[in-house]
mmCIF file of C-alpha atoms and ligand atoms in Angstrom:
data_model
loop_
_atom_site.group_PDB
_atom_site.id
_atom_site.type_symbol
_atom_site.label_atom_id
_atom_site.label_comp_id
_atom_site.label_asym_id
_atom_site.label_seq_id
_atom_site.Cartn_x
_atom_site.Cartn_y
_atom_site.Cartn_z
ATOM 1 C CA UNK I 1 93.360 82.915 111.794
ATOM 2 C CA UNK I 2 93.929 85.067 114.855
ATOM 3 C CA UNK I 3 90.763 86.583 116.259
ATOM 4 C CA UNK I 4 90.421 90.112 117.587
ATOM 5 C CA UNK I 5 90.571 88.921 121.183
ATOM 6 C CA UNK I 6 93.924 87.158 120.817
ATOM 7 C CA UNK I 7 92.828 83.595 120.025
ATOM 8 C CA UNK I 8 93.463 81.355 117.010
ATOM 9 C CA UNK I 9 90.383 79.775 115.459
ATOM 10 C CA UNK I 10 92.387 77.263 113.380
ATOM 11 C CA UNK I 11 95.020 74.665 114.332
ATOM 12 C CA UNK I 12 97.143 75.398 111.249
ATOM 13 C CA UNK I 13 100.003 77.265 112.917
ATOM 14 C CA UNK I 14 100.136 75.195 116.083
ATOM 15 C CA UNK I 15 100.235 71.859 114.212
ATOM 16 C CA UNK I 16 103.018 73.100 111.935
ATOM 17 C CA UNK I 17 105.049 74.322 114.893
ATOM 18 C CA UNK I 18 104.853 70.793 116.385
ATOM 19 C CA UNK I 19 106.360 69.394 113.134
ATOM 20 C CA UNK I 20 109.206 71.871 113.339
ATOM 21 C CA UNK I 21 109.893 71.033 116.975
ATOM 22 C CA UNK I 22 110.537 67.379 116.013
ATOM 23 C CA UNK I 23 113.488 68.472 113.844
ATOM 24 C CA UNK I 24 114.639 71.525 115.759
ATOM 25 C CA UNK I 25 113.268 72.191 119.231
ATOM 26 C CA UNK I 26 115.145 75.504 119.316
ATOM 27 C CA UNK I 27 113.686 76.878 116.092
ATOM 28 C CA UNK I 28 110.265 75.396 116.880
ATOM 29 C CA UNK I 29 110.198 77.080 120.278
ATOM 30 C CA UNK I 30 111.281 80.439 118.908
ATOM 31 C CA UNK I 31 108.602 80.258 116.220
ATOM 32 C CA UNK I 32 106.096 79.331 118.916
ATOM 33 C CA UNK I 33 107.075 82.392 120.942
ATOM 34 C CA UNK I 34 106.750 84.593 117.866
ATOM 35 C CA UNK I 35 103.369 82.981 117.155
ATOM 36 C CA UNK I 36 102.211 83.818 120.700
ATOM 37 C CA UNK I 37 103.549 87.377 120.330
ATOM 38 C CA UNK I 38 101.676 87.895 117.081
ATOM 39 C CA UNK I 39 98.486 86.322 118.432
ATOM 40 C CA UNK I 40 98.425 88.365 121.621
ATOM 41 C CA UNK I 41 99.655 91.717 120.311
ATOM 42 C CA UNK I 42 97.818 94.557 118.664
ATOM 43 C CA UNK I 43 99.579 94.815 115.303
ATOM 44 C CA UNK I 44 99.677 98.296 113.800
ATOM 45 C CA UNK I 45 102.652 98.058 111.425
ATOM 46 C CA UNK I 46 101.284 99.505 108.195
ATOM 47 C CA UNK I 47 103.243 97.146 105.930
ATOM 48 C CA UNK I 48 102.229 93.908 107.670
ATOM 49 C CA UNK I 49 99.175 91.699 107.426
ATOM 50 C CA UNK I 50 97.975 88.158 108.142
ATOM 51 C CA UNK I 51 97.599 86.029 105.034
ATOM 52 C CA UNK I 52 95.111 83.166 104.907
ATOM 53 C CA UNK I 53 96.011 79.619 105.910
ATOM 54 C CA UNK I 54 95.619 78.700 102.215
ATOM 55 C CA UNK I 55 98.360 81.198 101.272
ATOM 56 C CA UNK I 56 100.590 79.897 104.074
ATOM 57 C CA UNK I 57 100.002 76.299 103.002
ATOM 58 C CA UNK I 58 100.920 77.072 99.373
ATOM 59 C CA UNK I 59 104.137 78.741 100.585
ATOM 60 C CA UNK I 60 105.002 75.685 102.663
ATOM 61 C CA UNK I 61 104.132 73.201 99.904
ATOM 62 C CA UNK I 62 106.288 70.785 97.851
ATOM 63 C CA UNK I 63 106.814 73.560 95.287
ATOM 64 C CA UNK I 64 109.581 74.761 97.584
ATOM 65 C CA UNK I 65 111.602 71.782 96.317
ATOM 66 C CA UNK I 66 111.394 72.729 92.625
ATOM 67 C CA UNK I 67 113.901 74.650 90.492
ATOM 68 C CA UNK I 68 112.438 76.409 87.455
ATOM 69 C CA UNK I 69 114.820 79.129 86.247
ATOM 70 C CA UNK I 70 113.358 80.839 83.224
ATOM 71 C CA UNK I 71 109.733 81.390 82.295
ATOM 72 C CA UNK I 72 106.850 79.124 81.307
ATOM 73 C CA UNK I 73 106.337 78.755 77.563
ATOM 74 C CA UNK I 74 102.592 79.126 77.239
ATOM 75 C CA UNK I 75 101.103 82.563 76.678
ATOM 76 C CA UNK I 76 104.500 84.288 77.032
ATOM 77 C CA UNK I 77 105.302 86.177 73.871
ATOM 78 C CA UNK I 78 108.299 88.011 75.231
ATOM 79 C CA UNK I 79 111.105 86.038 73.638
ATOM 80 C CA UNK I 80 112.390 85.035 77.093
ATOM 81 C CA UNK I 81 110.423 81.833 77.098
ATOM 82 C CA UNK I 82 111.421 78.444 78.363
ATOM 83 C CA UNK I 83 112.843 76.930 81.524
ATOM 84 C CA UNK I 84 116.330 75.662 82.205
ATOM 85 C CA UNK I 85 115.099 72.578 84.112
ATOM 86 C CA UNK I 86 112.948 69.548 83.381
ATOM 87 C CA UNK I 87 109.870 68.611 85.370
ATOM 88 C CA UNK I 88 108.315 72.073 85.241
ATOM 89 C CA UNK I 89 104.959 70.991 83.797
ATOM 90 C CA UNK I 90 102.983 71.866 86.910
ATOM 91 C CA UNK I 91 104.902 74.884 88.138
ATOM 92 C CA UNK I 92 104.584 76.295 84.603
ATOM 93 C CA UNK I 93 100.828 76.033 84.870
ATOM 94 C CA UNK I 94 100.824 77.575 88.337
ATOM 95 C CA UNK I 95 102.959 80.536 87.243
ATOM 96 C CA UNK I 96 100.835 81.122 84.134
ATOM 97 C CA UNK I 97 97.692 80.889 86.234
ATOM 98 C CA UNK I 98 99.157 83.350 88.734
ATOM 99 C CA UNK I 99 99.902 85.882 85.961
ATOM 100 C CA UNK I 100 96.443 85.430 84.469
ATOM 101 C CA UNK I 101 94.720 85.952 87.830
ATOM 102 C CA UNK I 102 96.680 89.119 88.692
ATOM 103 C CA UNK I 103 95.761 90.631 85.332
ATOM 104 C CA UNK I 104 92.150 89.834 86.195
ATOM 105 C CA UNK I 105 92.509 91.422 89.642
ATOM 106 C CA UNK I 106 93.678 94.727 88.145
ATOM 107 C CA UNK I 107 91.562 94.307 85.004
ATOM 108 C CA UNK I 108 94.574 95.066 82.861
ATOM 109 C CA UNK I 109 96.360 94.017 79.702
ATOM 110 C CA UNK I 110 99.725 95.097 81.192
ATOM 111 C CA UNK I 111 102.400 92.412 81.232
ATOM 112 C CA UNK I 112 103.038 90.906 84.676
ATOM 113 C CA UNK I 113 106.102 89.222 86.108
ATOM 114 C CA UNK I 114 105.367 87.408 89.376
ATOM 115 C CA UNK I 115 108.910 86.222 90.096
ATOM 116 C CA UNK I 116 110.464 89.098 92.133
ATOM 117 C CA UNK I 117 111.333 87.804 95.593
ATOM 118 C CA UNK I 118 110.447 91.138 97.203
ATOM 119 C CA UNK I 119 109.398 94.703 96.532
ATOM 120 C CA UNK I 120 113.012 95.858 96.592
ATOM 121 C CA UNK I 121 113.963 93.183 94.030
ATOM 122 C CA UNK I 122 111.015 94.287 91.882
ATOM 123 C CA UNK I 123 112.201 97.892 92.067
ATOM 124 C CA UNK I 124 115.787 96.888 91.308
ATOM 125 C CA UNK I 125 114.607 95.177 88.117
ATOM 126 C CA UNK I 126 112.222 97.994 87.170
ATOM 127 C CA UNK I 127 115.066 100.549 87.352
ATOM 128 C CA UNK I 128 117.122 98.271 85.128
ATOM 129 C CA UNK I 129 114.362 98.452 82.499
ATOM 130 C CA UNK I 130 114.107 102.239 82.597
ATOM 131 C CA UNK I 131 117.543 103.670 83.347
ATOM 132 C CA UNK I 132 121.269 103.099 83.133
ATOM 133 C CA UNK I 133 123.726 103.897 85.927
ATOM 134 C CA UNK I 134 124.298 107.661 86.053
ATOM 135 C CA UNK I 135 120.897 108.551 84.573
ATOM 136 C CA UNK I 136 118.695 111.088 86.331
ATOM 137 C CA UNK I 137 115.691 109.847 88.315
ATOM 138 C CA UNK I 138 113.113 112.132 89.936
ATOM 139 C CA UNK I 139 111.772 110.516 93.078
ATOM 140 C CA UNK I 140 110.276 110.805 96.573
ATOM 141 C CA UNK I 141 112.816 110.685 99.387
ATOM 142 C CA UNK I 142 112.729 108.298 102.334
ATOM 143 C CA UNK I 143 112.447 111.098 104.902
ATOM 144 C CA UNK I 144 109.344 112.508 103.183
ATOM 145 C CA UNK I 145 107.631 109.099 102.959
ATOM 146 C CA UNK I 146 109.282 107.340 100.006
ATOM 147 C CA UNK I 147 110.891 103.917 100.180
ATOM 148 C CA UNK I 148 114.541 103.039 100.674
ATOM 149 C CA UNK I 149 114.698 101.964 97.014
ATOM 150 C CA UNK I 150 113.381 105.332 95.839
ATOM 151 C CA UNK I 151 116.867 106.820 95.952
ATOM 152 C CA UNK I 152 118.240 106.590 99.469
ATOM 153 C CA UNK I 153 122.035 107.099 99.376
ATOM 154 C CA UNK I 154 122.529 103.909 101.415
ATOM 155 C CA UNK I 155 120.617 101.856 98.817
ATOM 156 C CA UNK I 156 121.561 100.696 95.286
ATOM 157 C CA UNK I 157 119.118 103.284 93.897
ATOM 158 C CA UNK I 158 120.849 106.274 95.464
ATOM 159 C CA UNK I 159 124.195 104.761 94.588
ATOM 160 C CA UNK I 160 123.662 103.936 90.918
ATOM 161 C CA UNK I 161 121.489 106.806 89.720
ATOM 162 C CA UNK I 162 121.567 110.584 89.840
ATOM 163 C CA UNK I 163 118.623 111.143 92.180
ATOM 164 C CA UNK I 164 116.638 114.379 92.360
ATOM 165 C CA UNK I 165 113.789 114.570 94.890
ATOM 166 C CA UNK I 166 110.454 116.355 94.750
ATOM 167 C CA UNK I 167 109.102 117.686 98.018
ATOM 168 C CA UNK I 168 106.018 117.873 100.130
ATOM 169 C CA UNK I 169 104.316 121.220 100.800
ATOM 170 C CA UNK I 170 104.174 122.785 104.269
ATOM 171 C CA UNK I 171 101.154 120.589 105.120
ATOM 172 C CA UNK I 172 102.985 117.399 104.187
ATOM 173 C CA UNK I 173 101.151 116.767 100.870
ATOM 174 C CA UNK I 174 103.157 115.837 97.743
ATOM 175 C CA UNK I 175 103.715 119.149 95.975
ATOM 176 C CA UNK I 176 102.704 118.489 92.345
ATOM 177 C CA UNK I 177 103.950 121.931 91.305
ATOM 178 C CA UNK I 178 107.362 120.976 92.639
ATOM 179 C CA UNK I 179 107.197 117.640 90.770
ATOM 180 C CA UNK I 180 106.476 119.532 87.557
ATOM 181 C CA UNK I 181 109.145 122.201 88.151
ATOM 182 C CA UNK I 182 111.870 119.684 89.052
ATOM 183 C CA UNK I 183 110.919 117.438 86.114
ATOM 184 C CA UNK I 184 111.327 120.352 83.697
ATOM 185 C CA UNK I 185 114.601 121.381 85.326
ATOM 186 C CA UNK I 186 116.358 118.024 85.655
ATOM 187 C CA UNK I 187 114.892 116.268 82.614
ATOM 188 C CA UNK I 188 114.784 112.818 84.252
ATOM 189 C CA UNK I 189 114.728 109.545 82.355
ATOM 190 C CA UNK I 190 112.474 108.083 85.043
ATOM 191 C CA UNK I 191 109.988 109.492 87.553
ATOM 192 C CA UNK I 192 109.145 107.391 90.609
ATOM 193 C CA UNK I 193 105.809 107.756 92.409
ATOM 194 C CA UNK I 194 104.556 105.776 95.385
ATOM 195 C CA UNK I 195 105.382 105.745 99.070
ATOM 196 C CA UNK I 196 105.858 103.764 102.260
ATOM 197 C CA UNK I 197 104.715 106.392 104.718
ATOM 198 C CA UNK I 198 102.281 108.716 102.994
ATOM 199 C CA UNK I 199 98.665 108.944 104.115
ATOM 200 C CA UNK I 200 97.174 110.774 101.135
ATOM 201 C CA UNK I 201 95.901 109.909 97.680
ATOM 202 C CA UNK I 202 98.629 110.054 95.044
ATOM 203 C CA UNK I 203 97.703 111.731 91.773
ATOM 204 C CA UNK I 204 99.043 109.149 89.320
ATOM 205 C CA UNK I 205 97.280 110.830 86.407
ATOM 206 C CA UNK I 206 99.219 114.079 86.925
ATOM 207 C CA UNK I 207 102.457 112.140 87.435
ATOM 208 C CA UNK I 208 101.788 110.406 84.103
ATOM 209 C CA UNK I 209 101.165 113.732 82.339
ATOM 210 C CA UNK I 210 104.345 115.254 83.747
ATOM 211 C CA UNK I 211 106.383 112.183 82.746
ATOM 212 C CA UNK I 212 104.977 112.367 79.236
ATOM 213 C CA UNK I 213 105.739 116.081 78.929
ATOM 214 C CA UNK I 214 109.417 115.639 79.830
ATOM 215 C CA UNK I 215 109.852 112.350 77.963
ATOM 216 C CA UNK I 216 110.432 110.250 81.096
ATOM 217 C CA UNK I 217 109.071 106.840 81.978
ATOM 218 C CA UNK I 218 106.829 106.671 85.052
ATOM 219 C CA UNK I 219 107.336 103.928 87.609
ATOM 220 C CA UNK I 220 104.717 103.584 90.336
ATOM 221 C CA UNK I 221 105.559 101.593 93.450
ATOM 222 C CA UNK I 222 102.081 100.773 94.756
ATOM 223 C CA UNK I 223 103.270 98.277 97.404
ATOM 224 C CA UNK I 224 101.359 99.922 100.242
ATOM 225 C CA UNK I 225 98.151 100.808 98.463
ATOM 226 C CA UNK I 226 97.799 97.904 96.001
ATOM 227 C CA UNK I 227 94.848 96.490 97.955
ATOM 228 C CA UNK I 228 93.151 99.887 97.887
ATOM 229 C CA UNK I 229 93.620 100.037 94.121
ATOM 230 C CA UNK I 230 91.937 96.617 93.821
ATOM 231 C CA UNK I 231 88.963 97.767 95.890
ATOM 232 C CA UNK I 232 88.657 101.165 94.161
ATOM 233 C CA UNK I 233 89.676 103.036 97.325
ATOM 234 C CA UNK I 234 92.680 104.617 95.597
ATOM 235 C CA UNK I 235 92.942 105.720 91.940
ATOM 236 C CA UNK I 236 94.691 103.141 89.800
ATOM 237 C CA UNK I 237 98.148 103.728 88.302
ATOM 238 C CA UNK I 238 97.255 101.452 85.350
ATOM 239 C CA UNK I 239 97.030 103.482 82.170
ATOM 240 C CA UNK I 240 99.319 106.196 83.609
ATOM 241 C CA UNK I 241 102.497 104.330 84.588
ATOM 242 C CA UNK I 242 104.904 102.461 82.328
ATOM 243 C CA UNK I 243 106.095 100.227 85.166
ATOM 244 C CA UNK I 244 104.176 99.317 88.308
ATOM 245 C CA UNK I 245 105.815 97.439 91.154
ATOM 246 C CA UNK I 246 104.209 96.024 94.259
ATOM 247 C CA UNK I 247 104.676 93.675 97.141
ATOM 248 C CA UNK I 248 102.055 91.031 97.782
ATOM 249 C CA UNK I 249 102.079 90.905 101.593
ATOM 250 C CA UNK I 250 100.856 94.339 102.668
ATOM 251 C CA UNK I 251 97.286 95.405 101.898
ATOM 252 C CA UNK I 252 97.118 92.607 99.290
ATOM 253 C CA UNK I 253 97.382 90.149 102.237
ATOM 254 C CA UNK I 254 99.344 87.501 100.355
ATOM 255 C CA UNK I 255 102.775 85.887 100.744
ATOM 256 C CA UNK I 256 105.946 87.952 101.150
ATOM 257 C CA UNK I 257 107.050 88.798 97.630
ATOM 258 C CA UNK I 258 106.982 91.234 94.736
ATOM 259 C CA UNK I 259 105.552 91.658 91.245
ATOM 260 C CA UNK I 260 106.124 93.973 88.291
ATOM 261 C CA UNK I 261 103.455 95.105 85.852
ATOM 262 C CA UNK I 262 104.514 96.887 82.692
ATOM 263 C CA UNK I 263 103.166 98.251 79.464
ATOM 264 C CA UNK I 264 103.280 95.307 77.005
ATOM 265 C CA UNK I 265 106.131 96.822 74.953
ATOM 266 C CA UNK I 266 108.419 96.624 78.022
ATOM 267 C CA UNK I 267 107.597 92.963 78.728
ATOM 268 C CA UNK I 268 110.754 91.436 77.287
ATOM 269 C CA UNK I 269 112.984 93.913 79.135
ATOM 270 C CA UNK I 270 111.116 93.348 82.405
ATOM 271 C CA UNK I 271 111.472 89.584 82.181
ATOM 272 C CA UNK I 272 115.214 89.779 81.466
ATOM 273 C CA UNK I 273 115.685 92.326 84.250
ATOM 274 C CA UNK I 274 114.194 89.867 86.758
ATOM 275 C CA UNK I 275 115.788 86.676 85.376
ATOM 276 C CA UNK I 276 118.681 86.346 84.630
ATOM 277 C CA UNK I 277 119.739 89.888 85.641
ATOM 278 C CA UNK I 278 118.534 90.190 89.241
ATOM 279 C CA UNK I 279 117.539 86.696 90.251
ATOM 280 C CA UNK I 280 118.067 83.004 89.568
ATOM 281 C CA UNK I 281 115.435 80.421 90.425
ATOM 282 C CA UNK I 282 111.944 81.749 91.086
ATOM 283 C CA UNK I 283 110.256 80.757 94.346
ATOM 284 C CA UNK I 284 107.459 78.694 92.851
ATOM 285 C CA UNK I 285 105.927 78.004 96.280
ATOM 286 C CA UNK I 286 105.615 81.764 96.839
ATOM 287 C CA UNK I 287 104.256 82.177 93.299
ATOM 288 C CA UNK I 288 101.585 79.615 94.203
ATOM 289 C CA UNK I 289 100.853 81.707 97.317
ATOM 290 C CA UNK I 290 100.578 84.792 95.090
ATOM 291 C CA UNK I 291 98.076 82.935 92.866
ATOM 292 C CA UNK I 292 95.950 81.995 95.885
ATOM 293 C CA UNK I 293 96.173 85.611 97.060
ATOM 294 C CA UNK I 294 94.947 86.813 93.633
ATOM 295 C CA UNK I 295 91.916 84.539 93.857
ATOM 296 C CA UNK I 296 91.151 85.911 97.307
ATOM 297 C CA UNK I 297 91.575 89.485 96.035
ATOM 298 C CA UNK I 298 88.960 88.806 93.358
ATOM 299 C CA UNK I 299 86.238 88.172 95.955
ATOM 300 C CA UNK I 300 83.724 90.749 97.140
ATOM 301 C CA UNK I 301 84.718 89.875 100.748
ATOM 302 C CA UNK I 302 88.226 91.152 100.054
ATOM 303 C CA UNK I 303 86.930 94.449 98.680
ATOM 304 C CA UNK I 304 84.696 94.824 101.748
ATOM 305 C CA UNK I 305 87.739 94.148 103.918
ATOM 306 C CA UNK I 306 89.693 96.957 102.205
ATOM 307 C CA UNK I 307 86.784 99.396 102.545
ATOM 308 C CA UNK I 308 86.795 98.599 106.274
ATOM 309 C CA UNK I 309 90.593 99.082 106.475
ATOM 310 C CA UNK I 310 90.143 102.635 105.172
ATOM 311 C CA UNK I 311 87.135 103.395 107.383
ATOM 312 C CA UNK I 312 89.085 102.117 110.396
ATOM 313 C CA UNK I 313 92.124 104.212 109.492
ATOM 314 C CA UNK I 314 90.024 107.393 109.264
ATOM 315 C CA UNK I 315 88.300 106.680 112.599
ATOM 316 C CA UNK I 316 91.585 105.816 114.326
ATOM 317 C CA UNK I 317 93.252 108.957 112.987
ATOM 318 C CA UNK I 318 90.259 111.113 113.950
ATOM 319 C CA UNK I 319 90.438 109.764 117.519
ATOM 320 C CA UNK I 320 94.010 111.089 117.800
ATOM 321 C CA UNK I 321 93.026 114.431 116.255
ATOM 322 C CA UNK I 322 90.115 114.716 118.702
ATOM 323 C CA UNK I 323 92.549 114.180 121.585
ATOM 324 C CA UNK I 324 94.686 117.080 120.290
ATOM 325 C CA UNK I 325 97.483 115.148 118.572
ATOM 326 C CA UNK I 326 99.280 116.362 115.463
ATOM 327 C CA UNK I 327 98.982 114.085 112.428
ATOM 328 C CA UNK I 328 101.136 114.611 109.312
ATOM 329 C CA UNK I 329 98.863 116.155 106.604
ATOM 330 C CA UNK I 330 96.113 116.463 109.237
ATOM 331 C CA UNK I 331 94.436 113.161 108.365
ATOM 332 C CA UNK I 332 94.426 110.146 106.098
ATOM 333 C CA UNK I 333 92.910 108.857 102.852
ATOM 334 C CA UNK I 334 94.315 105.339 103.096
ATOM 335 C CA UNK I 335 95.319 102.506 105.417
ATOM 336 C CA UNK I 336 97.871 104.458 107.467
ATOM 337 C CA UNK I 337 98.647 107.758 109.127
ATOM 338 C CA UNK I 338 101.634 109.364 110.771
ATOM 339 C CA UNK I 339 101.552 110.709 114.307
ATOM 340 C CA UNK I 340 103.773 113.783 114.630
ATOM 341 C CA UNK I 341 105.693 113.761 117.917
ATOM 342 C CA UNK I 342 108.016 116.661 117.132
ATOM 343 C CA UNK I 343 106.641 118.716 120.046
ATOM 344 C CA UNK I 344 107.387 115.980 122.578
ATOM 345 C CA UNK I 345 110.643 115.489 124.419
ATOM 346 C CA UNK I 346 110.617 111.779 123.580
ATOM 347 C CA UNK I 347 111.078 110.285 120.118
ATOM 348 C CA UNK I 348 109.189 107.922 117.836
ATOM 349 C CA UNK I 349 111.608 105.219 118.914
ATOM 350 C CA UNK I 350 110.791 105.823 122.596
ATOM 351 C CA UNK I 351 107.075 105.471 121.895
ATOM 352 C CA UNK I 352 107.632 102.347 119.785
ATOM 353 C CA UNK I 353 109.672 100.769 122.624
ATOM 354 C CA UNK I 354 107.166 101.685 125.329
ATOM 355 C CA UNK I 355 104.225 100.384 123.295
ATOM 356 C CA UNK I 356 106.115 97.138 122.647
ATOM 357 C CA UNK I 357 106.105 96.588 126.401
ATOM 358 C CA UNK I 358 102.297 96.696 126.502
ATOM 359 C CA UNK I 359 101.752 94.550 123.401
ATOM 360 C CA UNK I 360 101.061 97.273 120.851
ATOM 361 C CA UNK I 361 103.343 96.994 117.818
ATOM 362 C CA UNK I 362 104.066 99.891 115.476
ATOM 363 C CA UNK I 363 107.156 101.490 113.993
ATOM 364 C CA UNK I 364 109.033 104.736 114.406
ATOM 365 C CA UNK I 365 109.116 106.774 111.209
ATOM 366 C CA UNK I 366 110.681 109.961 109.928
ATOM 367 C CA UNK I 367 108.250 112.787 109.261
ATOM 368 C CA UNK I 368 108.816 115.683 106.821
ATOM 369 C CA UNK I 369 111.505 118.097 108.092
ATOM 370 C CA UNK I 370 112.306 115.729 110.937
ATOM 371 C CA UNK I 371 114.992 117.118 113.248
ATOM 372 C CA UNK I 372 115.711 113.716 114.764
ATOM 373 C CA UNK I 373 117.807 110.981 113.138
ATOM 374 C CA UNK I 374 116.240 107.987 111.301
ATOM 375 C CA UNK I 375 117.156 105.858 114.319
ATOM 376 C CA UNK I 376 115.177 108.125 116.677
ATOM 377 C CA UNK I 377 112.569 109.917 114.498
ATOM 378 C CA UNK I 378 109.822 112.370 115.431
ATOM 379 C CA UNK I 379 106.978 110.209 114.191
ATOM 380 C CA UNK I 380 105.328 106.834 114.357
ATOM 381 C CA UNK I 381 103.509 105.173 111.469
ATOM 382 C CA UNK I 382 100.182 103.543 112.289
ATOM 383 C CA UNK I 383 98.289 101.161 109.986
ATOM 384 C CA UNK I 384 94.975 99.330 110.183
ATOM 385 C CA UNK I 385 95.323 96.471 107.658
ATOM 386 C CA UNK I 386 96.408 93.656 110.028
ATOM 387 C CA UNK I 387 93.906 94.264 112.845
ATOM 388 C CA UNK I 388 91.092 94.738 110.325
ATOM 389 C CA UNK I 389 91.908 91.236 109.064
ATOM 390 C CA UNK I 390 91.338 90.131 112.664
ATOM 391 C CA UNK I 391 87.918 91.756 112.746
ATOM 392 C CA UNK I 392 88.600 95.138 114.319
ATOM 393 C CA UNK I 393 86.032 97.837 113.600
ATOM 394 C CA UNK I 394 86.132 101.614 114.171
ATOM 395 C CA UNK I 395 85.326 101.403 117.926
ATOM 396 C CA UNK I 396 88.107 98.885 118.529
ATOM 397 C CA UNK I 397 90.650 101.270 117.004
ATOM 398 C CA UNK I 398 89.302 104.209 119.013
ATOM 399 C CA UNK I 399 89.953 102.142 122.168
ATOM 400 C CA UNK I 400 93.530 101.485 121.013
ATOM 401 C CA UNK I 401 93.995 105.234 120.395
ATOM 402 C CA UNK I 402 92.991 105.830 124.013
ATOM 403 C CA UNK I 403 95.503 103.249 125.241
ATOM 404 C CA UNK I 404 98.267 104.896 123.196
ATOM 405 C CA UNK I 405 97.212 108.305 124.542
ATOM 406 C CA UNK I 406 97.398 106.970 128.124
ATOM 407 C CA UNK I 407 100.904 105.636 127.458
ATOM 408 C CA UNK I 408 102.022 108.978 125.972
ATOM 409 C CA UNK I 409 100.663 110.839 129.024
ATOM 410 C CA UNK I 410 102.605 108.462 131.279
ATOM 411 C CA UNK I 411 105.764 108.961 129.190
ATOM 412 C CA UNK I 412 105.438 112.723 129.503
ATOM 413 C CA UNK I 413 105.827 112.262 133.268
ATOM 414 C CA UNK I 414 108.612 109.718 133.558
ATOM 415 C CA UNK I 415 110.712 109.977 130.406
HETATM 416 N N1 DSN P 1 109.799 98.337 104.750
HETATM 417 C C1 DSN P 1 108.475 98.325 104.197
HETATM 418 C C2 DSN P 1 107.557 99.192 104.977
HETATM 419 O O1 DSN P 1 107.522 98.993 106.183
HETATM 420 O O2 DSN P 1 106.857 100.020 104.438
HETATM 421 C C3 DSN P 1 108.484 98.659 102.792
HETATM 422 O O3 DSN P 1 109.280 97.752 102.120
#
């Protein structure tokens, strides 16, 4: 794993890159350059993380060679049982084990499907369970902090469904009164909660009550905060939501991929919505990586890690506030926060580009009521999960805040 001072204390990545170079020097060298970039840079992208070597090894294992369309027989009572290929004895056991471990992680009797290739694929399938094309969905828009798949017009979600959006209040917090009012007005079949760029606790209980009142299903996309839910640093959507989607590579620190949890009565629909509706063969190597990730998430070390992620985020955010910066919602409750650059003559993109040049990686992001385009933006999103994996503590992040402040002061002069 990469250390906080830009070293690698294992040989795992370097040895694998040498293998690749034997077959393709070009690809091997490009991966090596990316490896050096990742190792040397300060990584602040809120949706990224560094998984363990064990997760990486599972993802690069012989399971990558195996087809296993369908679902394992054992323990599945959904009616979608059985595989369409022979030789699945061991991948069946791995997939069952993966499902069992994730239920343990969230201490839930919800059904789980671990096959979605990504969070977007998981959301695509979850919509299929809850709504038909043309149905009304009440959701959180991309420019306020939602995800692309929460109804953006350039995405399948905005294209297939009649999207209505709830808003944030003038401080940038999700306006639960607006959620309630819009739900009563538009009578949605589905309400979507969850975000990609929202720094505050989401009130899943109230979302659940509103959904119940208007007869809608509630889908929670907990991709960003899933790790915080595991550690008890964010209220759980289990018990409130009918469908819960997540990725496994953000705060959960596993392989790139998705999962869907659902109330047991939706299990059969969820399984069919993933395979054969949205996907063919599951990536059993990634499913093995998800199982390893679940075991890691069950440890007390992982929960300590998440507590530190949140403490670091609060300290990092406070350092910017102390230096006079504007932060959307004025702070953070989770692993990320949004710096508001609307008063500056340069954009979020400009800051992202300038920080790239000094080895600090983050991403431009729209902020509520942004006057700039999504390609420019008036904000940047800052997250602490990756560097906390590398051992950063509060003081380390305060130093990074000072470096970003110095760069902004420089940009004020020459940009
Ligand atoms: N694009 C991811 C993010 O950065 O939050 C979500 O899928």
